[in-house]
Amino acid sequence: MSEAKNSALSEEMILPKPDDFHVHFRQGESLGAYVRSSAQWFGRALVMPNTLPPVVDAGSLDAYRKKITACLPESLDFIPLMSFKLLAGMDAKTVETCAAAGAVAGKYYPAGATTNAADGPSNPGAVSEALSAMESAGVVLSIHGEDPDAPSLEREAAFLPALEKILDRWPRLRIVLEHLSTREAVDFVAKGPERLAATITAHHLLFTIDDMMGAGLNPHLFCKPPIKSAADRRALRNAAFSGSPKFFFGSDSAPHARAAKESARAPGGVYSSPTAIPALLGLFESEGALEALKPFVASSGARFYRLPAPQGRLRLLREPWTVPGEIDGIVPMCAGSELAWRLA
Ligand code: NCD
Ligand code: ZN
């Protein structure tokens, strides 16, 4: 980390402005707060399309991008990277017009796999025309890799054979397996071709299933895919700390109202935009992996997506702070805990 004073005693850390390759900004009145929170920490973010209504064509993509940029004050340089949601039967023309409108990814949500995914395809064959068009246009396939028919904790591993088939059938398609949560998925991506990469979240690197439900149930750490065992977390950390260009950061920051999260049927999603970067800095530092932080949050993803290197800098200070119980009306990741680093 060339610009950073990275000795254990330094009081300041300067990073290239990180990229977040997986974020949920939602639609509606809270959109602005989520966008501004993200833009304080990130120079670009890949915006997920599972909004209500969803982003499914060039018109909805363009309208959503305009809403996002309209929320930004001039002082914040932030580029939303747009994606669209793959729907069964989507034709090549729709993909081509989305690509022309600036889409960098099309998102595959297996039907019923997560929040607002009831309308997803039930198998890759249902979106074959769209996947071929994405392959030709150089649009990345972003995958929520869980098989909803498998038991909850086995859904990610159970999806891997389907991913193998997609890799075989579309030999030039570039693919990102999102929010890895298991050893099996880490191994699969590591051994796969160069055109297969993966995002890893902060919460899957920081926590285990016991933080979520080992003592009292903490619905604010419940997400899809669920956070798993210490052995899975070890594999994820090894991948993130390896400096491999195949593994990069995507927060999967997914705000849900406190009342919904604390209800009898909590939706999945961890709101991590406001705390992910200082928490990751603390983790990489304490694990002796600071050298890997810059590629993980600020260059490997951009390279995979064929984007220019990040512009701008992010300055953090070693000044412990206690994360508030609510930010933007949502209980954030690490609420109530102390983080060693804060935004300068
Ligand atoms: C996300 C959401 O709430 O939109 N939830 C989650 O648990 N991660 C959707 C997703 O990425 O699965
Ligand atoms: Zn997500």
XYZ file of C-alpha atoms and ligand atoms in Angstrom, residues 22 24 26 50 107 109 114-115 144 179 222-224 252 254 256 268-269, ligand 1:
30
model
C -22.427 -4.982 -4.928
C -28.579 -2.198 -2.709
C -33.527 0.565 -2.949
C -33.753 -5.982 -7.285
C -27.905 -10.091 -12.444
C -31.276 -14.322 -9.143
C -33.614 -13.835 -1.910
C -35.353 -10.468 -1.427
C -26.632 -14.864 -6.672
C -21.037 -12.679 -1.793
C -29.148 -12.378 8.976
C -28.512 -12.282 5.239
C -28.517 -14.341 2.050
C -23.933 -6.430 -0.366
C -28.806 -4.281 1.992
C -34.134 -3.170 5.697
C -32.066 -11.031 4.805
C -29.669 -8.121 4.479
C -30.400 -8.607 -0.399
C -31.541 -7.588 -0.332
O -32.064 -7.365 0.760
O -31.869 -6.997 -1.359
N -30.430 -9.409 0.790
C -29.409 -10.128 1.320
O -29.635 -10.837 2.309
N -28.205 -10.081 0.835
C -30.523 -9.394 -1.642
C -29.333 -10.268 -1.934
O -28.290 -9.800 -2.378
O -29.446 -11.481 -1.694
